[in-house]
Amino acid sequence: MARRIGVLALQGDFEKHKRALEAAGAEAREVRTAEDLDGLSGLIIPGGESTTLTLLLLPELLERLHTFCETHPVWGTCAGMIMLSKDASDPRVKPLGFLDLDIQRNGYGRQVHSFESDLKLSGNVEDAQTPLHGVFIRAPRITRMGENVEPLAWLGSDPVAVRQGHFMASSFHPELTGDLRLHRFFLSLRP
Ligand code: GLN
């Protein structure tokens, strides 16, 4: 039976993640309320604006999200990575703190500096010798990584996709390129 994965759909780029999950063989559901998390076996927190996401995560959903994260695979992309981190060095952002990362928002420059680049993959990702094309949009930069965090992809010497236990995070937007390797990697994670 296909795994049913949620995509937080409060704002940002959730539609493309849904399609990528479906193409990778999962069932995808938009998540807007605490009840929407019932029955899911994982969640993606997509890109958008972490300041806005902080405001939109109202107490009931936030509380349920915390419990969900403790026991289910969760992947944050771009703003989603900021939300999973420990510290985003911005008082307007309240990260959930599950991933042992510190983040600099817009660490590669602002909108005008959005860019694309081929990324080197860790041997744990399928077909690792083929580079992954990364689309970076006002992307967050990892400034500190705890020792339990495993890099999955690098931009030069910067880790830009990581995994820690049942959590994953990426600075870029893997849902925009049609390359499903990271979506499949996520679907292989178990709590
Ligand atoms: N710059 C955004 C933030 O700080 C993230 C951008 C994105 O998700 N594409 O939240």
mmCIF file of C-alpha atoms and ligand atoms in Angstrom:
data_model
loop_
_atom_site.group_PDB
_atom_site.id
_atom_site.type_symbol
_atom_site.label_atom_id
_atom_site.label_comp_id
_atom_site.label_asym_id
_atom_site.label_seq_id
_atom_site.Cartn_x
_atom_site.Cartn_y
_atom_site.Cartn_z
ATOM 1 C CA MET A 1 0.000 0.000 0.000
ATOM 2 C CA ALA A 2 1.301 3.492 -0.846
ATOM 3 C CA ARG A 3 2.535 5.524 2.109
ATOM 4 C CA ARG A 4 0.391 8.566 2.835
ATOM 5 C CA ILE A 5 2.554 11.678 3.260
ATOM 6 C CA GLY A 6 1.371 15.145 4.222
ATOM 7 C CA VAL A 7 2.599 18.436 2.785
ATOM 8 C CA LEU A 8 2.139 21.454 5.050
ATOM 9 C CA ALA A 9 -0.029 23.723 2.901
ATOM 10 C CA LEU A 10 -0.306 26.959 4.891
ATOM 11 C CA GLN A 11 1.650 28.871 2.222
ATOM 12 C CA GLY A 12 4.533 28.354 -0.193
ATOM 13 C CA ASP A 13 5.402 25.657 -2.645
ATOM 14 C CA PHE A 14 3.288 22.671 -1.541
ATOM 15 C CA GLU A 15 1.655 21.739 -4.857
ATOM 16 C CA LYS A 16 4.887 20.668 -6.587
ATOM 17 C CA HIS A 17 5.911 18.554 -3.574
ATOM 18 C CA LYS A 18 2.552 16.760 -3.753
ATOM 19 C CA ARG A 19 3.152 15.925 -7.400
ATOM 20 C CA ALA A 20 6.730 14.775 -6.741
ATOM 21 C CA LEU A 21 5.540 12.511 -3.887
ATOM 22 C CA GLU A 22 2.873 10.997 -6.135
ATOM 23 C CA ALA A 23 5.420 10.463 -8.910
ATOM 24 C CA ALA A 24 7.643 8.705 -6.330
ATOM 25 C CA GLY A 25 4.782 6.313 -5.497
ATOM 26 C CA ALA A 26 3.295 7.882 -2.344
ATOM 27 C CA GLU A 27 -0.149 9.271 -1.629
ATOM 28 C CA ALA A 28 -0.017 13.005 -0.792
ATOM 29 C CA ARG A 29 -2.342 15.074 1.387
ATOM 30 C CA GLU A 30 -2.384 18.821 2.086
ATOM 31 C CA VAL A 31 -2.098 19.633 5.788
ATOM 32 C CA ARG A 32 -3.730 22.788 7.165
ATOM 33 C CA THR A 33 -5.143 21.687 10.513
ATOM 34 C CA ALA A 34 -4.064 19.447 13.394
ATOM 35 C CA GLU A 35 -6.619 16.803 12.277
ATOM 36 C CA ASP A 36 -5.059 16.660 8.804
ATOM 37 C CA LEU A 37 -2.008 14.991 10.395
ATOM 38 C CA ASP A 38 -4.085 11.988 11.511
ATOM 39 C CA GLY A 39 -3.201 8.792 9.658
ATOM 40 C CA LEU A 40 -0.132 10.193 7.885
ATOM 41 C CA SER A 41 3.189 8.369 7.852
ATOM 42 C CA GLY A 42 5.380 11.428 7.170
ATOM 43 C CA LEU A 43 5.337 15.152 6.422
ATOM 44 C CA ILE A 44 7.098 17.673 4.175
ATOM 45 C CA ILE A 45 7.391 21.289 5.303
ATOM 46 C CA PRO A 46 7.879 23.124 1.994
ATOM 47 C CA GLY A 47 9.607 26.358 1.021
ATOM 48 C CA GLY A 48 7.945 29.714 1.499
ATOM 49 C CA GLU A 49 8.754 32.282 4.179
ATOM 50 C CA SER A 50 9.772 31.108 7.625
ATOM 51 C CA THR A 51 8.590 34.393 9.186
ATOM 52 C CA THR A 52 5.118 33.875 7.678
ATOM 53 C CA LEU A 53 5.067 30.175 8.589
ATOM 54 C CA THR A 54 5.872 31.115 12.192
ATOM 55 C CA LEU A 55 2.797 33.377 12.250
ATOM 56 C CA LEU A 56 0.524 30.835 10.532
ATOM 57 C CA LEU A 57 1.383 27.909 12.816
ATOM 58 C CA LEU A 58 -1.364 28.519 15.351
ATOM 59 C CA PRO A 59 -1.128 26.805 18.775
ATOM 60 C CA GLU A 60 -3.275 23.716 18.094
ATOM 61 C CA LEU A 61 -1.491 22.771 14.869
ATOM 62 C CA LEU A 62 1.903 23.684 16.350
ATOM 63 C CA GLU A 63 1.390 21.418 19.346
ATOM 64 C CA ARG A 64 0.219 18.500 17.201
ATOM 65 C CA LEU A 65 3.117 19.104 14.798
ATOM 66 C CA HIS A 66 5.613 18.793 17.667
ATOM 67 C CA THR A 67 4.142 15.424 18.701
ATOM 68 C CA PHE A 68 4.013 14.259 15.076
ATOM 69 C CA CYS A 69 7.684 15.153 14.494
ATOM 70 C CA GLU A 70 8.775 13.026 17.436
ATOM 71 C CA THR A 71 7.441 9.852 15.850
ATOM 72 C CA HIS A 72 7.308 10.368 12.051
ATOM 73 C CA PRO A 73 9.741 11.192 9.232
ATOM 74 C CA VAL A 74 9.675 14.929 8.455
ATOM 75 C CA TRP A 75 11.525 16.753 5.645
ATOM 76 C CA GLY A 76 11.931 20.522 5.569
ATOM 77 C CA THR A 77 12.901 22.179 2.289
ATOM 78 C CA CYS A 78 14.180 25.767 2.232
ATOM 79 C CA ALA A 79 11.901 27.664 4.673
ATOM 80 C CA GLY A 80 10.948 24.176 5.962
ATOM 81 C CA MET A 81 14.603 23.535 6.804
ATOM 82 C CA ILE A 82 14.677 26.792 8.782
ATOM 83 C CA MET A 83 11.557 25.640 10.684
ATOM 84 C CA LEU A 84 13.176 22.290 11.645
ATOM 85 C CA SER A 85 16.459 23.872 12.806
ATOM 86 C CA LYS A 86 17.546 24.876 16.312
ATOM 87 C CA ASP A 87 18.450 28.482 15.571
ATOM 88 C CA ALA A 88 17.624 30.767 12.655
ATOM 89 C CA SER A 89 19.283 33.885 14.151
ATOM 90 C CA ASP A 90 16.104 35.900 13.538
ATOM 91 C CA PRO A 91 13.707 36.742 16.401
ATOM 92 C CA ARG A 92 10.734 36.659 13.984
ATOM 93 C CA VAL A 93 11.267 32.954 13.322
ATOM 94 C CA LYS A 94 10.424 30.310 15.941
ATOM 95 C CA PRO A 95 12.066 27.095 14.743
ATOM 96 C CA LEU A 96 10.814 23.734 16.027
ATOM 97 C CA GLY A 97 14.369 22.704 17.017
ATOM 98 C CA PHE A 98 14.357 19.050 15.906
ATOM 99 C CA LEU A 99 17.425 19.202 13.665
ATOM 100 C CA ASP A 100 20.766 20.044 15.243
ATOM 101 C CA LEU A 101 21.507 22.855 12.770
ATOM 102 C CA ASP A 102 21.971 26.603 12.979
ATOM 103 C CA ILE A 103 20.840 28.483 9.919
ATOM 104 C CA GLN A 104 21.422 31.840 8.316
ATOM 105 C CA ARG A 105 18.289 32.910 6.437
ATOM 106 C CA ASN A 106 18.975 34.114 2.864
ATOM 107 C CA GLY A 107 22.558 32.953 3.455
ATOM 108 C CA TYR A 108 23.302 32.780 -0.287
ATOM 109 C CA GLY A 109 21.867 36.232 -1.026
ATOM 110 C CA ARG A 110 18.347 37.569 -1.585
ATOM 111 C CA GLN A 111 15.871 36.973 -4.452
ATOM 112 C CA VAL A 112 18.155 38.516 -7.032
ATOM 113 C CA HIS A 113 20.800 35.982 -6.047
ATOM 114 C CA SER A 114 18.672 32.907 -6.633
ATOM 115 C CA PHE A 115 20.708 30.394 -8.613
ATOM 116 C CA GLU A 116 20.994 26.827 -9.838
ATOM 117 C CA SER A 117 23.944 24.508 -9.440
ATOM 118 C CA ASP A 118 24.901 20.845 -9.671
ATOM 119 C CA LEU A 119 25.355 19.266 -6.252
ATOM 120 C CA LYS A 120 27.580 16.412 -5.154
ATOM 121 C CA LEU A 121 25.700 13.563 -3.433
ATOM 122 C CA SER A 122 26.632 11.298 -0.541
ATOM 123 C CA GLY A 123 27.022 7.608 -1.391
ATOM 124 C CA ASN A 124 23.826 6.886 0.589
ATOM 125 C CA VAL A 125 21.652 8.498 -2.086
ATOM 126 C CA GLU A 126 20.779 6.330 -5.115
ATOM 127 C CA ASP A 127 22.880 6.846 -8.251
ATOM 128 C CA ALA A 128 25.166 9.106 -6.191
ATOM 129 C CA GLN A 129 27.725 9.566 -8.963
ATOM 130 C CA THR A 130 25.162 11.535 -11.016
ATOM 131 C CA PRO A 131 25.066 15.114 -9.632
ATOM 132 C CA LEU A 132 21.728 16.480 -8.452
ATOM 133 C CA HIS A 133 20.595 19.766 -9.942
ATOM 134 C CA GLY A 134 19.727 22.190 -7.132
ATOM 135 C CA VAL A 135 17.461 25.252 -7.452
ATOM 136 C CA PHE A 136 18.222 27.785 -4.697
ATOM 137 C CA ILE A 137 15.715 30.593 -4.017
ATOM 138 C CA ARG A 138 16.683 33.005 -1.233
ATOM 139 C CA ALA A 139 18.118 29.855 0.238
ATOM 140 C CA PRO A 140 19.092 29.303 3.866
ATOM 141 C CA ARG A 141 22.703 28.406 4.621
ATOM 142 C CA ILE A 142 23.776 25.921 7.293
ATOM 143 C CA THR A 143 26.216 27.672 9.653
ATOM 144 C CA ARG A 144 26.545 24.890 12.252
ATOM 145 C CA MET A 145 25.840 21.192 12.034
ATOM 146 C CA GLY A 146 25.696 18.845 15.053
ATOM 147 C CA GLU A 147 27.727 15.639 14.974
ATOM 148 C CA ASN A 148 24.635 13.444 14.539
ATOM 149 C CA VAL A 149 23.730 15.221 11.312
ATOM 150 C CA GLU A 150 24.721 13.423 8.113
ATOM 151 C CA PRO A 151 25.216 15.449 4.907
ATOM 152 C CA LEU A 152 23.402 14.085 1.835
ATOM 153 C CA ALA A 153 24.408 16.767 -0.708
ATOM 154 C CA TRP A 154 27.016 19.512 -0.987
ATOM 155 C CA LEU A 155 27.313 22.772 -2.871
ATOM 156 C CA GLY A 156 31.101 23.078 -3.020
ATOM 157 C CA SER A 157 32.056 22.429 0.604
ATOM 158 C CA ASP A 158 28.668 23.548 2.062
ATOM 159 C CA PRO A 159 26.236 20.808 3.134
ATOM 160 C CA VAL A 160 22.877 21.691 1.508
ATOM 161 C CA ALA A 161 20.861 18.521 2.200
ATOM 162 C CA VAL A 162 21.130 16.604 5.477
ATOM 163 C CA ARG A 163 19.575 13.816 7.487
ATOM 164 C CA GLN A 164 19.391 13.278 11.237
ATOM 165 C CA GLY A 165 17.523 10.134 12.289
ATOM 166 C CA HIS A 166 14.036 10.421 10.770
ATOM 167 C CA PHE A 167 14.497 14.099 9.819
ATOM 168 C CA MET A 168 15.711 15.497 6.508
ATOM 169 C CA ALA A 169 16.350 19.061 5.395
ATOM 170 C CA SER A 170 17.494 20.772 2.208
ATOM 171 C CA SER A 171 18.375 24.404 1.429
ATOM 172 C CA PHE A 172 17.181 24.060 -2.152
ATOM 173 C CA HIS A 173 13.954 22.989 -3.906
ATOM 174 C CA PRO A 174 14.124 19.305 -5.007
ATOM 175 C CA GLU A 175 10.436 19.430 -6.023
ATOM 176 C CA LEU A 176 11.190 21.749 -8.963
ATOM 177 C CA THR A 177 13.456 19.591 -11.109
ATOM 178 C CA GLY A 178 11.643 16.270 -11.630
ATOM 179 C CA ASP A 179 14.624 14.408 -10.086
ATOM 180 C CA LEU A 180 12.920 12.203 -7.480
ATOM 181 C CA ARG A 181 15.998 10.756 -5.744
ATOM 182 C CA LEU A 182 15.610 12.792 -2.553
ATOM 183 C CA HIS A 183 11.843 12.199 -2.451
ATOM 184 C CA ARG A 184 12.510 8.449 -2.691
ATOM 185 C CA PHE A 185 15.215 8.745 -0.003
ATOM 186 C CA PHE A 186 12.665 10.467 2.237
ATOM 187 C CA LEU A 187 10.103 7.726 1.589
ATOM 188 C CA SER A 188 12.665 5.146 2.778
ATOM 189 C CA LEU A 189 13.043 6.815 6.220
ATOM 190 C CA ARG A 190 11.342 5.187 9.191
ATOM 191 C CA PRO A 191 10.831 6.677 12.662
HETATM 192 N N1 GLN B 1 14.139 33.080 2.487
HETATM 193 C C1 GLN B 1 13.047 32.270 2.933
HETATM 194 C C2 GLN B 1 12.963 32.271 4.454
HETATM 195 O O1 GLN B 1 13.788 32.827 5.089
HETATM 196 C C3 GLN B 1 13.141 30.861 2.411
HETATM 197 C C4 GLN B 1 13.008 30.872 0.913
HETATM 198 C C5 GLN B 1 12.370 29.641 0.345
HETATM 199 O O2 GLN B 1 11.730 28.858 1.053
HETATM 200 N N2 GLN B 1 12.469 29.504 -0.945
HETATM 201 O O3 GLN B 1 12.071 31.731 5.021
#
